[in-house]
PDB file of C-alpha atoms in Angstrom:
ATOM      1  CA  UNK A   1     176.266  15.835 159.226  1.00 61.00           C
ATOM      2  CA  UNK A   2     179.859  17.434 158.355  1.00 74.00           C
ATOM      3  CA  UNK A   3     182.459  15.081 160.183  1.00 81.00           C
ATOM      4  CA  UNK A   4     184.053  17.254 162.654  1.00 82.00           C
ATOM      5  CA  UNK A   5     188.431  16.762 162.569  1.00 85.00           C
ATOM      6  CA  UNK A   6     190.258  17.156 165.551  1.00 82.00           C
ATOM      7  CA  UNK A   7     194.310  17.815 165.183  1.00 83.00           C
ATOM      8  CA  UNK A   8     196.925  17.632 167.839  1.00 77.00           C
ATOM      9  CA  UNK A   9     199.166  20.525 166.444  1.00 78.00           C
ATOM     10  CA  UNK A  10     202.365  21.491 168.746  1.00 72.00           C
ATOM     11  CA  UNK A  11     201.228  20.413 171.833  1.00 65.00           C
ATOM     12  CA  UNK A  12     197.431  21.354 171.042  1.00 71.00           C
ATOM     13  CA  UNK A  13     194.279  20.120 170.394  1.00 74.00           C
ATOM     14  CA  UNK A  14     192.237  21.870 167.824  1.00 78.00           C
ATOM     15  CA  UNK A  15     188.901  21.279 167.024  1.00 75.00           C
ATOM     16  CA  UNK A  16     186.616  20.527 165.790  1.00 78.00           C
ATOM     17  CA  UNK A  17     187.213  21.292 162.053  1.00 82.00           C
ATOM     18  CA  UNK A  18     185.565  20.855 158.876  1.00 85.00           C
ATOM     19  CA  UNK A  19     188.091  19.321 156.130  1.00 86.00           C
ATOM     20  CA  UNK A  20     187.888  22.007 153.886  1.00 85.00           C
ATOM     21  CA  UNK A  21     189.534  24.335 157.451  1.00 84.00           C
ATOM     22  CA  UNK A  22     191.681  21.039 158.809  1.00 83.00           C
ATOM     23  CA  UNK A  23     193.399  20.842 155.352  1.00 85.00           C
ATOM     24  CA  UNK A  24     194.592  24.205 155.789  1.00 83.00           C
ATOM     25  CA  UNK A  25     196.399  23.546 158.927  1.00 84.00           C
ATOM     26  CA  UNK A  26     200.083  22.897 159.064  1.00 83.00           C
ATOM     27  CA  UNK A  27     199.886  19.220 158.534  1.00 81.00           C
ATOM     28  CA  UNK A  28     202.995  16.778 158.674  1.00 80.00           C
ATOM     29  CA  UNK A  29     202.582  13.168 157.681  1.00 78.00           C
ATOM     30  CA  UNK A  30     202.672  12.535 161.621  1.00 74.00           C
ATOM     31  CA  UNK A  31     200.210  14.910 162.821  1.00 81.00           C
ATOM     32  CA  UNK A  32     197.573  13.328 165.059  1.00 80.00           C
ATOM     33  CA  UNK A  33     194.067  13.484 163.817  1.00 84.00           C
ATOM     34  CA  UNK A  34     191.005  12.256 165.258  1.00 79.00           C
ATOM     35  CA  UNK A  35     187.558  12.170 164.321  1.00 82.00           C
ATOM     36  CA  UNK A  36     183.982  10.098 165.482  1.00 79.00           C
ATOM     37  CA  UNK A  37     184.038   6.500 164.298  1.00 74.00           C
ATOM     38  CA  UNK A  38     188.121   5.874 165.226  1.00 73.00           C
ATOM     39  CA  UNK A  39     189.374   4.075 168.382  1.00 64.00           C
ATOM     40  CA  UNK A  40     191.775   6.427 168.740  1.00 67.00           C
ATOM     41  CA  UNK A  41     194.406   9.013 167.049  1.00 71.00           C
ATOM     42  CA  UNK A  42     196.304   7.833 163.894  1.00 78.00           C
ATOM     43  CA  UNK A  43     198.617   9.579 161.674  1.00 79.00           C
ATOM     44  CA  UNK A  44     197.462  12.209 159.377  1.00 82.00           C
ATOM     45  CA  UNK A  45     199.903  10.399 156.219  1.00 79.00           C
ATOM     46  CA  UNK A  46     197.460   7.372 157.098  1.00 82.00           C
ATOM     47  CA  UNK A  47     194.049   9.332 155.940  1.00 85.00           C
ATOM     48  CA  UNK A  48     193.447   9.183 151.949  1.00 83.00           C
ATOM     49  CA  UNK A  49     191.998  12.992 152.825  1.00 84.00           C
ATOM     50  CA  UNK A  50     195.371  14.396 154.416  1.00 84.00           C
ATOM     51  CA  UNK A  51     197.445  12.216 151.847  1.00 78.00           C
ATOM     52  CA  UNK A  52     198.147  14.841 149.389  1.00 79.00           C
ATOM     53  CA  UNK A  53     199.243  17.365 152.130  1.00 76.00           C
ATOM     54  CA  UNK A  54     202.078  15.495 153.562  1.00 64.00           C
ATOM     55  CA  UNK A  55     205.715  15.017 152.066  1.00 52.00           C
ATOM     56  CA  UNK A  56     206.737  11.358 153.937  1.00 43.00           C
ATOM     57  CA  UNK A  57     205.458   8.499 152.662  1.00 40.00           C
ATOM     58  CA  UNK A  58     203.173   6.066 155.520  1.00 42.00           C
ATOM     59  CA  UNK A  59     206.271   3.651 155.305  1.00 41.00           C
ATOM     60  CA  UNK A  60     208.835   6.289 156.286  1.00 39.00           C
ATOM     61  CA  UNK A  61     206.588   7.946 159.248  1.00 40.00           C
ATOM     62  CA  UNK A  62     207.388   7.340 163.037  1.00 41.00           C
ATOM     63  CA  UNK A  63     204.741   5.033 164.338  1.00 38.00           C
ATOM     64  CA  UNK A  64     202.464   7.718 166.207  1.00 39.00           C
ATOM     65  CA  UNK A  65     202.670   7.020 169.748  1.00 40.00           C
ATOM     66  CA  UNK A  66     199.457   7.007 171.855  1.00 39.00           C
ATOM     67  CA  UNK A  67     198.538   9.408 174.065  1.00 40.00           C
ATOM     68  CA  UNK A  68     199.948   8.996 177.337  1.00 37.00           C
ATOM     69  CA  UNK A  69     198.721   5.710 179.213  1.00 34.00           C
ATOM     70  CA  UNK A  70     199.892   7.319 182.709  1.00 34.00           C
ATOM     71  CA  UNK A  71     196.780   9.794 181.803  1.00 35.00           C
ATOM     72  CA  UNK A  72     196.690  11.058 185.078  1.00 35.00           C
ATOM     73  CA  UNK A  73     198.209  14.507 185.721  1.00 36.00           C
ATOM     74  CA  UNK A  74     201.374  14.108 186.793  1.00 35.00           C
ATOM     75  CA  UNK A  75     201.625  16.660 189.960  1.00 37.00           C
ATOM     76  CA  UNK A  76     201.093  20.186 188.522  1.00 40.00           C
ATOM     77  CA  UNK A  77     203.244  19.460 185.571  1.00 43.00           C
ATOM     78  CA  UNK A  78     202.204  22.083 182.482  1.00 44.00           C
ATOM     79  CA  UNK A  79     203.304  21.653 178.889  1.00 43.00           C
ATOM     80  CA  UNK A  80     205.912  24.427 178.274  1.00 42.00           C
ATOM     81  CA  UNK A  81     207.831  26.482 175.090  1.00 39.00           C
ATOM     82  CA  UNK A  82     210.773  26.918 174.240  1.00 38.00           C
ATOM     83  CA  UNK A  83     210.978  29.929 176.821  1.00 38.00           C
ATOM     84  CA  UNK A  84     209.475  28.263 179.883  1.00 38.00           C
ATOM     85  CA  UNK A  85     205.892  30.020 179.950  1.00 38.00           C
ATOM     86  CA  UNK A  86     202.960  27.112 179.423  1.00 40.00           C
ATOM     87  CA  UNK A  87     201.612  26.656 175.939  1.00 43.00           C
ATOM     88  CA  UNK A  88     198.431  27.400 174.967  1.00 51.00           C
ATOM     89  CA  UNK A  89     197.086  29.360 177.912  1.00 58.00           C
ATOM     90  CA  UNK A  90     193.401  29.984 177.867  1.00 68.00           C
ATOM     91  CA  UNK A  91     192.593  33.506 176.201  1.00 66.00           C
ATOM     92  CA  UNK A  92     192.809  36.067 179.062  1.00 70.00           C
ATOM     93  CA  UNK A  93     194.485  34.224 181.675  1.00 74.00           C
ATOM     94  CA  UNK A  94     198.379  34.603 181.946  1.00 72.00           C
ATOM     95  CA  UNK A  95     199.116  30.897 181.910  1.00 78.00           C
ATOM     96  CA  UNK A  96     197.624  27.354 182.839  1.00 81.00           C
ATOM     97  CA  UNK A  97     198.480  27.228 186.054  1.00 85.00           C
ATOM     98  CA  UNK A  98     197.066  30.425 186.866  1.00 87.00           C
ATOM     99  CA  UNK A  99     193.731  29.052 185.938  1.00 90.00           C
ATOM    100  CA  UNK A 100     193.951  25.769 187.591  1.00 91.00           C
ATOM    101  CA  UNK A 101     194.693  27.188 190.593  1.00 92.00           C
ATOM    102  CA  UNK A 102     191.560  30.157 190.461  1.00 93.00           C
ATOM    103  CA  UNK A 103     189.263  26.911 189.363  1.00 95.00           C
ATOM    104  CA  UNK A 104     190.524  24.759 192.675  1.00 96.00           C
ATOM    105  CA  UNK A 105     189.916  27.842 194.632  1.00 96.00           C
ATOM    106  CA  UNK A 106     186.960  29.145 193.486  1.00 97.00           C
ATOM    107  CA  UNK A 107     185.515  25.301 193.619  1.00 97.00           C
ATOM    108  CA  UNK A 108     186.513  25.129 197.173  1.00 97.00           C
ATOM    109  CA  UNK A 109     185.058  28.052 198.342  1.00 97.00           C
ATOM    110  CA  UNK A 110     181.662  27.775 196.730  1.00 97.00           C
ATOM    111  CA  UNK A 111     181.176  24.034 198.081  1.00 97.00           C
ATOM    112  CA  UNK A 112     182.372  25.910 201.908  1.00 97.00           C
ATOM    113  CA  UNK A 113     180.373  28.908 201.753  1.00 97.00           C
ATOM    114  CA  UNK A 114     177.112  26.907 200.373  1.00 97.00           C
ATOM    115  CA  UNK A 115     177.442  24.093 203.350  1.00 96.00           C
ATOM    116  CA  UNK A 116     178.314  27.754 205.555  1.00 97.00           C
ATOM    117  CA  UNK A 117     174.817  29.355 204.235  1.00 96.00           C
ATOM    118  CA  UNK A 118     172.451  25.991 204.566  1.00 95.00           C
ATOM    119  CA  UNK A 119     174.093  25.835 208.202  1.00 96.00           C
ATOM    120  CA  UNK A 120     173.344  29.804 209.164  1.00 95.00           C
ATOM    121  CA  UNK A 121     169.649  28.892 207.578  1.00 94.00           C
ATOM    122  CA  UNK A 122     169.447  25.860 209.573  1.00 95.00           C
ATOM    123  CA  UNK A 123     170.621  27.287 213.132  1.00 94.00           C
ATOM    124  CA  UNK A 124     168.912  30.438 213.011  1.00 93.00           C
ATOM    125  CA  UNK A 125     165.400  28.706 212.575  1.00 91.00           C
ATOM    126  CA  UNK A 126     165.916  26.532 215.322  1.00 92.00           C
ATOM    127  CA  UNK A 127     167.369  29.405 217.822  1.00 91.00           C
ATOM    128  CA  UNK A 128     164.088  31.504 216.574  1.00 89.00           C
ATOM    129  CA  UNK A 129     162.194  28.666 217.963  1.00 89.00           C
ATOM    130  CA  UNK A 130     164.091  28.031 221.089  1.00 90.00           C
ATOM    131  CA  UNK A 131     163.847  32.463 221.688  1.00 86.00           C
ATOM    132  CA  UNK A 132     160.334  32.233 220.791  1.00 85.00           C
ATOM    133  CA  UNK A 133     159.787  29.906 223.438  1.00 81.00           C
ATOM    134  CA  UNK A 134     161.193  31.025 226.221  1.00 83.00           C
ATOM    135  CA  UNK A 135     161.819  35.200 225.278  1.00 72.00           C
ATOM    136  CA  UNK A 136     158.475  35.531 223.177  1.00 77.00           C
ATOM    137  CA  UNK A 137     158.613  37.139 219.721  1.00 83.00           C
ATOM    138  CA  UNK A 138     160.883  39.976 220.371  1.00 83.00           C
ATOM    139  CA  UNK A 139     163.447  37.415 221.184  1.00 82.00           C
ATOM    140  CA  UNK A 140     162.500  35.570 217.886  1.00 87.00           C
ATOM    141  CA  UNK A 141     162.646  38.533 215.734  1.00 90.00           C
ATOM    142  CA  UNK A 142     166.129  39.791 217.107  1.00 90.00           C
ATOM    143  CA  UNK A 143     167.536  36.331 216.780  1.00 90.00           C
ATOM    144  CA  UNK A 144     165.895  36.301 212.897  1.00 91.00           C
ATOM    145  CA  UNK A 145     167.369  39.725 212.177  1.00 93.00           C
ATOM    146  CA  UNK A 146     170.776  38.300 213.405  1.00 94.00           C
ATOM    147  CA  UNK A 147     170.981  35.211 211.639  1.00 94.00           C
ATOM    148  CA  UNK A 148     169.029  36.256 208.479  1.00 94.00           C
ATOM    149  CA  UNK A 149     172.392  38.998 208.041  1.00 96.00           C
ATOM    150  CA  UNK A 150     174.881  36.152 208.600  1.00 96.00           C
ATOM    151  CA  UNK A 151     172.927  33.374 206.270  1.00 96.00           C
ATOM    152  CA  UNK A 152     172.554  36.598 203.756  1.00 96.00           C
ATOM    153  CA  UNK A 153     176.403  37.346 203.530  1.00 97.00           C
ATOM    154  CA  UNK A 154     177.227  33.496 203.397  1.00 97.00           C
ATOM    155  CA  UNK A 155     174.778  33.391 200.043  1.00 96.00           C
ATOM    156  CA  UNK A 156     176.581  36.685 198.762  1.00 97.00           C
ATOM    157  CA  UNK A 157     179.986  34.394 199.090  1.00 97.00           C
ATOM    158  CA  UNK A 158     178.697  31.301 197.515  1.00 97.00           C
ATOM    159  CA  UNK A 159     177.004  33.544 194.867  1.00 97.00           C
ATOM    160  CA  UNK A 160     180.258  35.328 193.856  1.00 97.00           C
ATOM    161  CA  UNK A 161     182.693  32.261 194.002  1.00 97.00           C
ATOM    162  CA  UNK A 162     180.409  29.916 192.231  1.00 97.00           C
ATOM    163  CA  UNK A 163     180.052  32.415 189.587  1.00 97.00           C
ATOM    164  CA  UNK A 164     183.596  32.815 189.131  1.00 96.00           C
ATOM    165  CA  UNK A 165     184.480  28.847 188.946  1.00 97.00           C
ATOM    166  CA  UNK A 166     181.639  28.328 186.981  1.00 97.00           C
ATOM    167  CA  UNK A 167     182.617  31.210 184.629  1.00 96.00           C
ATOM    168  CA  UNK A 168     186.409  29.904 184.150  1.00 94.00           C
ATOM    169  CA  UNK A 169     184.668  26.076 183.767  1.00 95.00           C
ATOM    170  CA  UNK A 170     183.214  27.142 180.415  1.00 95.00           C
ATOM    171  CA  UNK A 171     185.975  29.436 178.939  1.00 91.00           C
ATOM    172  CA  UNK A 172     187.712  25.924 179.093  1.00 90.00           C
ATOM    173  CA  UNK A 173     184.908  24.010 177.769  1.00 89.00           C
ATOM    174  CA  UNK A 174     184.757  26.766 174.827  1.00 87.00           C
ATOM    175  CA  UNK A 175     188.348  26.866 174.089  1.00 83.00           C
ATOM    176  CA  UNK A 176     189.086  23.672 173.806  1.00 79.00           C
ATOM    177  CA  UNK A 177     185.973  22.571 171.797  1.00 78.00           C
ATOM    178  CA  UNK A 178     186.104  25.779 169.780  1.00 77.00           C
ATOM    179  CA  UNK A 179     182.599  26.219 170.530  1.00 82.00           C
ATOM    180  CA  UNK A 180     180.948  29.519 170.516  1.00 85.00           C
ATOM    181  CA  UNK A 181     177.037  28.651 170.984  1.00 90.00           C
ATOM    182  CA  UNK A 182     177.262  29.804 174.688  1.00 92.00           C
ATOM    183  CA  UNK A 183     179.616  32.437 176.060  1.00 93.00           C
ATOM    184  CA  UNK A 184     180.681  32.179 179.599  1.00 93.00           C
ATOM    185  CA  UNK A 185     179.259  35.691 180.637  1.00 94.00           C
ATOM    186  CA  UNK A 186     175.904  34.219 179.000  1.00 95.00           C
ATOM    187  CA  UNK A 187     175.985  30.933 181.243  1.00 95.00           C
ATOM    188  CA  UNK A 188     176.617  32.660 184.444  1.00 96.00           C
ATOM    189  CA  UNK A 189     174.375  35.994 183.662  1.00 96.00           C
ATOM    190  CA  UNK A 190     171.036  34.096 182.409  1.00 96.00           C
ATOM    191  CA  UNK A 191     170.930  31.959 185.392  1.00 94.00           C
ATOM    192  CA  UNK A 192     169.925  34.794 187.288  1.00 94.00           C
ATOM    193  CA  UNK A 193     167.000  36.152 185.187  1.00 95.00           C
ATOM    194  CA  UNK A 194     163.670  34.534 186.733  1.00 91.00           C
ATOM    195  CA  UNK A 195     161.373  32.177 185.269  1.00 90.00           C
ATOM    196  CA  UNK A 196     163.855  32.215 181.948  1.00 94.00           C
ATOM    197  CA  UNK A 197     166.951  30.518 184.333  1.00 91.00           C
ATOM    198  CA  UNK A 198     164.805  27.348 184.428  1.00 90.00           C
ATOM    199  CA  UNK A 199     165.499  26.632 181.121  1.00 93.00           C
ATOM    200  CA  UNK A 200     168.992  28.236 181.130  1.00 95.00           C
ATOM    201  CA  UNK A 201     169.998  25.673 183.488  1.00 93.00           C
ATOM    202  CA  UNK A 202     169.679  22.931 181.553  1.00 94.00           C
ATOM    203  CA  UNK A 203     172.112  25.107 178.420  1.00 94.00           C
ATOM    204  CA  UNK A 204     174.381  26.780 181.393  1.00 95.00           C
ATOM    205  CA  UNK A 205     175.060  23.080 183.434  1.00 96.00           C
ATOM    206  CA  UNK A 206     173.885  20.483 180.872  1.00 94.00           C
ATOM    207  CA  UNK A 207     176.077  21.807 177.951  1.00 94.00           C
ATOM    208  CA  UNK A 208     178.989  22.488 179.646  1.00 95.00           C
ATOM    209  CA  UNK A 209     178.922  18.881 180.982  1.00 94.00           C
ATOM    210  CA  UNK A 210     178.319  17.694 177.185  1.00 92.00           C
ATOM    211  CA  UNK A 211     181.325  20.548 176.011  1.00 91.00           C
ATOM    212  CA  UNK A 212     183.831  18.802 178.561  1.00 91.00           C
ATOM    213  CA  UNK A 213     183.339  15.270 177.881  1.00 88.00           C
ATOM    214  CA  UNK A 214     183.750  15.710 174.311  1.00 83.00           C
ATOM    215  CA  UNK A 215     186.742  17.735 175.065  1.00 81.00           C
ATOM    216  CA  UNK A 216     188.247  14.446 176.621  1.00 79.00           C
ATOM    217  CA  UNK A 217     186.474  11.770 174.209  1.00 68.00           C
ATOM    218  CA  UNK A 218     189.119  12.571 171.488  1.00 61.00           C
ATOM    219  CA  UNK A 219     192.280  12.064 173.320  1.00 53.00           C
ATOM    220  CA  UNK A 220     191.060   8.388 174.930  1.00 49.00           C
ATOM    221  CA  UNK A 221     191.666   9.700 178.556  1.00 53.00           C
ATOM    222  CA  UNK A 222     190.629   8.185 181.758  1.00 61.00           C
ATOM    223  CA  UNK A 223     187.039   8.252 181.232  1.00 69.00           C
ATOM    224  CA  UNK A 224     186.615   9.153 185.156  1.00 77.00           C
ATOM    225  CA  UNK A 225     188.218  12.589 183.874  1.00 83.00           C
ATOM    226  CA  UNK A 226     184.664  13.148 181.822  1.00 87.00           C
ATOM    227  CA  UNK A 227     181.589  14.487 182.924  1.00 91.00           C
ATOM    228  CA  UNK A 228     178.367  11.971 183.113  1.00 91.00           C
ATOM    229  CA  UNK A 229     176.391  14.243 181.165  1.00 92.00           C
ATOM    230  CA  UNK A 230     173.390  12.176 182.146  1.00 94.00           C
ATOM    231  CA  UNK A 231     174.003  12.991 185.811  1.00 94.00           C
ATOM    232  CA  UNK A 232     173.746  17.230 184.978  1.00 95.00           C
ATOM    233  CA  UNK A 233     170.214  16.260 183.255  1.00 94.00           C
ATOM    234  CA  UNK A 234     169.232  14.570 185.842  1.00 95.00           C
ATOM    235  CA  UNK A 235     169.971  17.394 188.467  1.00 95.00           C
ATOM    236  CA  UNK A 236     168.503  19.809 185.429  1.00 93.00           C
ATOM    237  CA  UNK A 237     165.531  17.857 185.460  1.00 94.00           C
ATOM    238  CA  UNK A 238     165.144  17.813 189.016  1.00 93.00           C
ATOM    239  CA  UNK A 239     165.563  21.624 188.849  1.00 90.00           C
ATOM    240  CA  UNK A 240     162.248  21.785 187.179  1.00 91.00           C
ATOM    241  CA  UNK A 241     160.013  19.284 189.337  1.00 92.00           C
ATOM    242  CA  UNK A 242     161.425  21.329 192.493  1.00 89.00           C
ATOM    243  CA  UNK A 243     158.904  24.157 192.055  1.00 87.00           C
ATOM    244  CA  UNK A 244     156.292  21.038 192.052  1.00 88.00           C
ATOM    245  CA  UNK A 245     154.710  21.558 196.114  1.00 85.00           C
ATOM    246  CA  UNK A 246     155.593  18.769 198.432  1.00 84.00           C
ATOM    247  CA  UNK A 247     157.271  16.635 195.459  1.00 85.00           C
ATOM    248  CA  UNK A 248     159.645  19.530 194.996  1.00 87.00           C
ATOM    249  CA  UNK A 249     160.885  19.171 198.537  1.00 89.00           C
ATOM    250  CA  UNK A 250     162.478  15.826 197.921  1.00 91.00           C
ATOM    251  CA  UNK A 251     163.530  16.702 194.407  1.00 92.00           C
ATOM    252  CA  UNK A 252     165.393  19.989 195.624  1.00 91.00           C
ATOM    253  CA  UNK A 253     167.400  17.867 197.963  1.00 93.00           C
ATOM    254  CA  UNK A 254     168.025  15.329 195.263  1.00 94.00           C
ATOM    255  CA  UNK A 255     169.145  17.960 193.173  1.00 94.00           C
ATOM    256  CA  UNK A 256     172.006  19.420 195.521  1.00 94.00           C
ATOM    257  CA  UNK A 257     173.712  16.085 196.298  1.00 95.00           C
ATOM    258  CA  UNK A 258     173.489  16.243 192.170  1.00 96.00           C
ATOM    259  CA  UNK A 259     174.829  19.808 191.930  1.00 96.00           C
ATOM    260  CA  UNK A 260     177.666  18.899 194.133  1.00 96.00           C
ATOM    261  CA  UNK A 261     179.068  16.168 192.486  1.00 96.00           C
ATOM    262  CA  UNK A 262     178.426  17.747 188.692  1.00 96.00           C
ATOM    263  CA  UNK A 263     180.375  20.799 189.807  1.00 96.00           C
ATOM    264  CA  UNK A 264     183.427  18.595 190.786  1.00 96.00           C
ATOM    265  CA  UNK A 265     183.292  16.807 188.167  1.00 95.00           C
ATOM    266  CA  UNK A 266     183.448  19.538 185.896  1.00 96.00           C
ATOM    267  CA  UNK A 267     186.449  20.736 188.275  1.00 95.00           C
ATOM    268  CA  UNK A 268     188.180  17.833 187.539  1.00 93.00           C
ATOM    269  CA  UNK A 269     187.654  17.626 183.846  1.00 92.00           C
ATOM    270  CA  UNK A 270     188.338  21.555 183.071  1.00 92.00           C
ATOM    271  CA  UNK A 271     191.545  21.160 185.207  1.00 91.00           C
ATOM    272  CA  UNK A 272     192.737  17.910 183.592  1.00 87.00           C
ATOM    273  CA  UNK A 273     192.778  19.214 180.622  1.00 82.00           C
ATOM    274  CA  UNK A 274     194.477  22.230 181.304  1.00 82.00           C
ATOM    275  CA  UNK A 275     197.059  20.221 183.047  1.00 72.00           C
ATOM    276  CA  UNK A 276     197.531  17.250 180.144  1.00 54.00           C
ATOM    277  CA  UNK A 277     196.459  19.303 176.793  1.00 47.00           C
ATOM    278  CA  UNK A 278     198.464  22.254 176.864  1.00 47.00           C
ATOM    279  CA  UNK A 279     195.823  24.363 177.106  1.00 39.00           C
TER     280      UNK A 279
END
């Protein structure tokens, strides 16, 4: 397999490159390059395939410095040009922070309105019971009616935020991997087509784990900034032996404590590197 180059070019990761494309990037002797196999970045004037590219000799080059240890983001600090805006924005959002802050949102409503819809679900099946009871079916049916509309317009909410965060998740993933074997219209939209969104989910969650964590690998962050990509196949996995009867019972509820904590993850790792790459 083609090793796959990975520059840090003013205040940018790109990548991943063949040579033949990473040669043709402005290259200085002190351009940061990374690829699979290295500990970490090292100068480009250090690489016998970058050698002829470069004008300063390895002896005359500033020691690359590493990545920053403090690899935590530092408040809601963005990289920034020469005229103030943020660097690198993702394509179609107006800057960084803009995105962060529609990610954090869009997060936080979708884990609110979920909890909000398997609450409405919850209390309106036990009132039916109670107006059963002691009103007869009438009373059960009004009560259904009733909390059936309210559970109904809390799924419409999680629905329509999820979609959004989830949507914004992989246009990060995708521009900062430079990967284009999924768009993010395609992950959200073929979760909803039946029978086919079974195996969608493990491309739409278990790939976008996989796209984020190699996002991070390169640039020797905080590993608790990467997804566990085994923890989205589990939940992907456990997606599949729902629809099992009885088993699937156990395994759904498995598989939402799992959805929570992959979707925060991938919060945290699509807003980290918006906030530390400059993206």
């Amino acid at each position: 397999m083609e090793r796959g180059y990975f520059l840090h070019i003013n205040g940018q990761q790109v990548g991943p490159l063949s040579l033949a494309l990473a040669r043709q990037q402005p290259i200085t002797a002190s351009t940061l390059v990374w690829f699979e196999g290295l500990s970490g970045w090292v100068a480009a004037g250090t690489l016998d395939e970058f050698k002829d590219l470069v004008t300063a000799s390895p002896g005359s080059m500033p020691i690359p410095q590493p990545l920053p240890n403090s690899q935590t983001p530092v408040g809601d600090s963005f990289p920034t040009d020469a005229s103030g805006a943020n660097s690198g924005a993702i394509p179609g959002w107006s800057s960084n922070r803009a995105l962060v802050e529609e990610i954090n949102k869009n997060h936080q409503f979708t884990v609110a309105f979920f909890i909000c819809f398997i609450a409405a679900l919850i209390t309106t099946g036990f009132l039916a019971f109670i107006a059963a009871d002691t009103g007869g079916w009438e009373g059960a049916a009004l009560v259904g009616f009733i909390g059936g509309a309210i559970t109904l317009t809390f799924v419409v909410l999680y629905l329509v935020c999820f979609c959004k965060f989830h949507y914004r998740c992989w246009a990060v993933a995708n521009a900062r991997t430079g990967s284009t074997e999924v768009t993010p219209g395609q992950a959200v939209g073929l979760l909803f087509i039946p029978l086919f969104n079974i195996y969608w989910y493990f491309r739409s969650y278990g790939l976008l784990s996989q796209l984020l964590a190699k996002a991070i690998q390169p640039l020797d962050y905080d590993p608790t900034y990467r997804p566990n990509t085994g923890t989205a196949q589990a939940m992907c996995v456990l997606k599949v032996i729902s629809i099992i009867p009885y088993l699937g019972t156990l395994a759904a509820l498995v598989n939402i404590i799992l959805w929570f904590i992959v979707i925060g993850e991938n919060r945290k790792a699509a807003t980290h590197l918006l906030r530390d790459l400059g993206a």
